[in-house]
């Protein structure tokens, strides 16, 4: 759950920065990692049939390459749909990054024609940390990243 004002301030910070490409994605992850519950924040880039870890803030993860269909991240691409997981312990198709993670949201990043470029993945330490307000916020952020992808 993210408030409107916090979402707007954060999106505005990303929009008004002059970065592009990896630098912009890194800056965006730094911004959103300051928000409550946004405990691990990263971008995965779709490269063929795999997701490849790009800019991230948080603990190093083993999951630097994720095949489509695996875990929450791979499921988002396979189903062409954002994922909000209230309680990751209830999922069978889950790739654990950290034992402290309880909930997760994955929002797809698309180019102007709707093709998937990658995704924003956020892990939270509380059950039910994310809802549609976070999805909407991350959609706005993802759009900015897509516009300055390279
Ligand atoms: N939990 C993810 C893997 C990526 S980590 O959260 C950084 C998944 O199940 O796809």
PDB file of C-alpha atoms in Angstrom, residues 3-135:
ATOM      1  CA  UNK A   3      -0.097   6.720  -0.522  1.00  0.00           C
ATOM      2  CA  UNK A   4      -0.835   8.964  -3.513  1.00  0.00           C
ATOM      3  CA  UNK A   5       1.449  11.734  -2.377  1.00  0.00           C
ATOM      4  CA  UNK A   6       4.433   9.456  -1.803  1.00  0.00           C
ATOM      5  CA  UNK A   7       3.841   7.812  -5.167  1.00  0.00           C
ATOM      6  CA  UNK A   8       3.628  11.168  -6.945  1.00  0.00           C
ATOM      7  CA  UNK A   9       6.787  12.549  -5.302  1.00  0.00           C
ATOM      8  CA  UNK A  10       8.740   9.407  -6.189  1.00  0.00           C
ATOM      9  CA  UNK A  11       7.521   9.268  -9.791  1.00  0.00           C
ATOM     10  CA  UNK A  12       8.324  12.975 -10.159  1.00  0.00           C
ATOM     11  CA  UNK A  13      11.877  12.402  -8.853  1.00  0.00           C
ATOM     12  CA  UNK A  14      12.426   9.691 -11.471  1.00  0.00           C
ATOM     13  CA  UNK A  15      10.777  11.739 -14.250  1.00  0.00           C
ATOM     14  CA  UNK A  16      12.844  14.850 -13.559  1.00  0.00           C
ATOM     15  CA  UNK A  17      16.207  13.087 -13.386  1.00  0.00           C
ATOM     16  CA  UNK A  18      18.349  13.296 -16.520  1.00  0.00           C
ATOM     17  CA  UNK A  19      19.573   9.692 -16.384  1.00  0.00           C
ATOM     18  CA  UNK A  20      18.882   7.053 -19.023  1.00  0.00           C
ATOM     19  CA  UNK A  21      19.340   3.310 -19.342  1.00  0.00           C
ATOM     20  CA  UNK A  22      21.065   1.481 -16.475  1.00  0.00           C
ATOM     21  CA  UNK A  23      21.790   4.742 -14.626  1.00  0.00           C
ATOM     22  CA  UNK A  24      18.099   5.651 -14.642  1.00  0.00           C
ATOM     23  CA  UNK A  25      17.073   2.162 -13.523  1.00  0.00           C
ATOM     24  CA  UNK A  26      19.623   2.319 -10.687  1.00  0.00           C
ATOM     25  CA  UNK A  27      18.418   5.784  -9.651  1.00  0.00           C
ATOM     26  CA  UNK A  28      14.797   4.608  -9.721  1.00  0.00           C
ATOM     27  CA  UNK A  29      15.589   1.585  -7.546  1.00  0.00           C
ATOM     28  CA  UNK A  30      17.437   3.841  -5.079  1.00  0.00           C
ATOM     29  CA  UNK A  31      14.375   6.095  -4.878  1.00  0.00           C
ATOM     30  CA  UNK A  32      11.825   3.344  -4.351  1.00  0.00           C
ATOM     31  CA  UNK A  33      14.037   1.435  -1.905  1.00  0.00           C
ATOM     32  CA  UNK A  34      13.495   4.285   0.571  1.00  0.00           C
ATOM     33  CA  UNK A  35       9.759   3.501   0.760  1.00  0.00           C
ATOM     34  CA  UNK A  36       8.331   1.434   3.645  1.00  0.00           C
ATOM     35  CA  UNK A  37       8.100  -2.288   2.775  1.00  0.00           C
ATOM     36  CA  UNK A  38      10.169  -1.866  -0.403  1.00  0.00           C
ATOM     37  CA  UNK A  39      12.911  -4.021   1.108  1.00  0.00           C
ATOM     38  CA  UNK A  40      14.497  -5.470  -2.049  1.00  0.00           C
ATOM     39  CA  UNK A  41      14.033  -3.550  -5.287  1.00  0.00           C
ATOM     40  CA  UNK A  42      15.325  -4.667  -8.633  1.00  0.00           C
ATOM     41  CA  UNK A  43      14.873  -4.636 -12.389  1.00  0.00           C
ATOM     42  CA  UNK A  44      15.076  -7.781 -14.499  1.00  0.00           C
ATOM     43  CA  UNK A  45      15.587  -7.433 -18.254  1.00  0.00           C
ATOM     44  CA  UNK A  46      13.987  -9.931 -20.611  1.00  0.00           C
ATOM     45  CA  UNK A  47      16.687 -11.465 -22.799  1.00  0.00           C
ATOM     46  CA  UNK A  48      15.312 -14.215 -25.033  1.00  0.00           C
ATOM     47  CA  UNK A  49      13.757 -16.828 -22.763  1.00  0.00           C
ATOM     48  CA  UNK A  50      15.425 -15.582 -19.587  1.00  0.00           C
ATOM     49  CA  UNK A  51      15.175 -12.681 -17.192  1.00  0.00           C
ATOM     50  CA  UNK A  52      18.548 -11.160 -16.345  1.00  0.00           C
ATOM     51  CA  UNK A  53      19.096  -9.149 -13.170  1.00  0.00           C
ATOM     52  CA  UNK A  54      19.930  -5.500 -13.890  1.00  0.00           C
ATOM     53  CA  UNK A  55      19.971  -2.617 -11.364  1.00  0.00           C
ATOM     54  CA  UNK A  56      18.961  -3.558  -7.830  1.00  0.00           C
ATOM     55  CA  UNK A  57      19.107  -2.356  -4.223  1.00  0.00           C
ATOM     56  CA  UNK A  58      19.264  -4.932  -1.444  1.00  0.00           C
ATOM     57  CA  UNK A  59      21.049  -8.153  -0.653  1.00  0.00           C
ATOM     58  CA  UNK A  60      22.867  -9.988  -3.445  1.00  0.00           C
ATOM     59  CA  UNK A  61      20.753 -12.797  -4.900  1.00  0.00           C
ATOM     60  CA  UNK A  62      21.513 -16.146  -6.540  1.00  0.00           C
ATOM     61  CA  UNK A  63      18.691 -15.494  -8.993  1.00  0.00           C
ATOM     62  CA  UNK A  64      20.556 -13.457 -11.570  1.00  0.00           C
ATOM     63  CA  UNK A  65      19.040 -15.414 -14.485  1.00  0.00           C
ATOM     64  CA  UNK A  66      15.467 -16.691 -14.265  1.00  0.00           C
ATOM     65  CA  UNK A  67      13.864 -18.800 -17.026  1.00  0.00           C
ATOM     66  CA  UNK A  68      10.393 -17.742 -18.199  1.00  0.00           C
ATOM     67  CA  UNK A  69       7.813 -19.612 -16.126  1.00  0.00           C
ATOM     68  CA  UNK A  70      10.043 -20.016 -13.042  1.00  0.00           C
ATOM     69  CA  UNK A  71       9.178 -18.214  -9.825  1.00  0.00           C
ATOM     70  CA  UNK A  72       7.041 -15.114  -9.510  1.00  0.00           C
ATOM     71  CA  UNK A  73       9.281 -13.242 -11.947  1.00  0.00           C
ATOM     72  CA  UNK A  74       9.147 -15.902 -14.661  1.00  0.00           C
ATOM     73  CA  UNK A  75       5.399 -16.360 -14.162  1.00  0.00           C
ATOM     74  CA  UNK A  76       4.763 -12.656 -14.851  1.00  0.00           C
ATOM     75  CA  UNK A  77       6.330 -13.040 -18.305  1.00  0.00           C
ATOM     76  CA  UNK A  78       4.740 -16.448 -19.003  1.00  0.00           C
ATOM     77  CA  UNK A  79       1.288 -15.085 -18.140  1.00  0.00           C
ATOM     78  CA  UNK A  80       1.965 -11.598 -19.540  1.00  0.00           C
ATOM     79  CA  UNK A  81       0.575 -10.214 -16.279  1.00  0.00           C
ATOM     80  CA  UNK A  82       1.757  -8.390 -13.172  1.00  0.00           C
ATOM     81  CA  UNK A  83       1.925 -10.482 -10.006  1.00  0.00           C
ATOM     82  CA  UNK A  84       1.022  -9.496  -6.445  1.00  0.00           C
ATOM     83  CA  UNK A  85       1.845 -12.213  -3.916  1.00  0.00           C
ATOM     84  CA  UNK A  86       0.434 -11.639  -0.455  1.00  0.00           C
ATOM     85  CA  UNK A  87       2.299 -14.517   1.206  1.00  0.00           C
ATOM     86  CA  UNK A  88       5.193 -16.130  -0.652  1.00  0.00           C
ATOM     87  CA  UNK A  89       5.201 -19.131   1.739  1.00  0.00           C
ATOM     88  CA  UNK A  90       1.937 -20.261   0.107  1.00  0.00           C
ATOM     89  CA  UNK A  91       3.481 -20.465  -3.378  1.00  0.00           C
ATOM     90  CA  UNK A  92       5.003 -23.584  -4.874  1.00  0.00           C
ATOM     91  CA  UNK A  93       6.549 -21.853  -7.868  1.00  0.00           C
ATOM     92  CA  UNK A  94       8.662 -19.446  -5.851  1.00  0.00           C
ATOM     93  CA  UNK A  95      12.381 -18.658  -5.918  1.00  0.00           C
ATOM     94  CA  UNK A  96      13.466 -17.550  -2.463  1.00  0.00           C
ATOM     95  CA  UNK A  97      15.995 -14.728  -2.384  1.00  0.00           C
ATOM     96  CA  UNK A  98      15.894 -14.198   1.331  1.00  0.00           C
ATOM     97  CA  UNK A  99      14.172 -15.899   4.262  1.00  0.00           C
ATOM     98  CA  UNK A 100      12.961 -12.499   5.456  1.00  0.00           C
ATOM     99  CA  UNK A 101      10.845 -11.968   2.327  1.00  0.00           C
ATOM    100  CA  UNK A 102       7.134 -12.463   3.000  1.00  0.00           C
ATOM    101  CA  UNK A 103       5.454 -10.770   0.041  1.00  0.00           C
ATOM    102  CA  UNK A 104       6.337  -9.750  -3.477  1.00  0.00           C
ATOM    103  CA  UNK A 105       5.143  -7.654  -6.397  1.00  0.00           C
ATOM    104  CA  UNK A 106       6.298  -7.916 -10.005  1.00  0.00           C
ATOM    105  CA  UNK A 107       5.229  -5.282 -12.541  1.00  0.00           C
ATOM    106  CA  UNK A 108       6.066  -5.680 -16.201  1.00  0.00           C
ATOM    107  CA  UNK A 109       7.885  -2.932 -18.085  1.00  0.00           C
ATOM    108  CA  UNK A 110       6.611  -2.592 -21.667  1.00  0.00           C
ATOM    109  CA  UNK A 111       7.711  -0.577 -24.691  1.00  0.00           C
ATOM    110  CA  UNK A 112       5.306   1.697 -26.560  1.00  0.00           C
ATOM    111  CA  UNK A 113       3.964  -1.241 -28.581  1.00  0.00           C
ATOM    112  CA  UNK A 114       3.308  -3.327 -25.456  1.00  0.00           C
ATOM    113  CA  UNK A 115       6.260  -5.716 -25.841  1.00  0.00           C
ATOM    114  CA  UNK A 116       7.802  -6.778 -22.518  1.00  0.00           C
ATOM    115  CA  UNK A 117      11.211  -5.197 -21.927  1.00  0.00           C
ATOM    116  CA  UNK A 118      11.567  -6.471 -18.376  1.00  0.00           C
ATOM    117  CA  UNK A 119      10.053  -6.028 -14.964  1.00  0.00           C
ATOM    118  CA  UNK A 120      10.340  -4.336 -11.591  1.00  0.00           C
ATOM    119  CA  UNK A 121      10.497  -6.828  -8.717  1.00  0.00           C
ATOM    120  CA  UNK A 122       9.932  -5.746  -5.107  1.00  0.00           C
ATOM    121  CA  UNK A 123      10.201  -7.960  -2.026  1.00  0.00           C
ATOM    122  CA  UNK A 124       8.680  -6.975   1.318  1.00  0.00           C
ATOM    123  CA  UNK A 125       9.316  -8.262   4.830  1.00  0.00           C
ATOM    124  CA  UNK A 126       5.619  -8.130   5.780  1.00  0.00           C
ATOM    125  CA  UNK A 127       2.786 -10.372   4.580  1.00  0.00           C
ATOM    126  CA  UNK A 128       0.426  -8.474   2.289  1.00  0.00           C
ATOM    127  CA  UNK A 129       2.759  -5.495   1.873  1.00  0.00           C
ATOM    128  CA  UNK A 130       1.639  -4.712  -1.691  1.00  0.00           C
ATOM    129  CA  UNK A 131      -1.667  -4.022  -3.410  1.00  0.00           C
ATOM    130  CA  UNK A 132      -3.078  -2.336  -6.519  1.00  0.00           C
ATOM    131  CA  UNK A 133      -1.805   1.074  -5.353  1.00  0.00           C
ATOM    132  CA  UNK A 134       1.756  -0.277  -5.560  1.00  0.00           C
ATOM    133  CA  UNK A 135       0.996  -1.846  -8.933  1.00  0.00           C
TER     134      UNK A 135
END
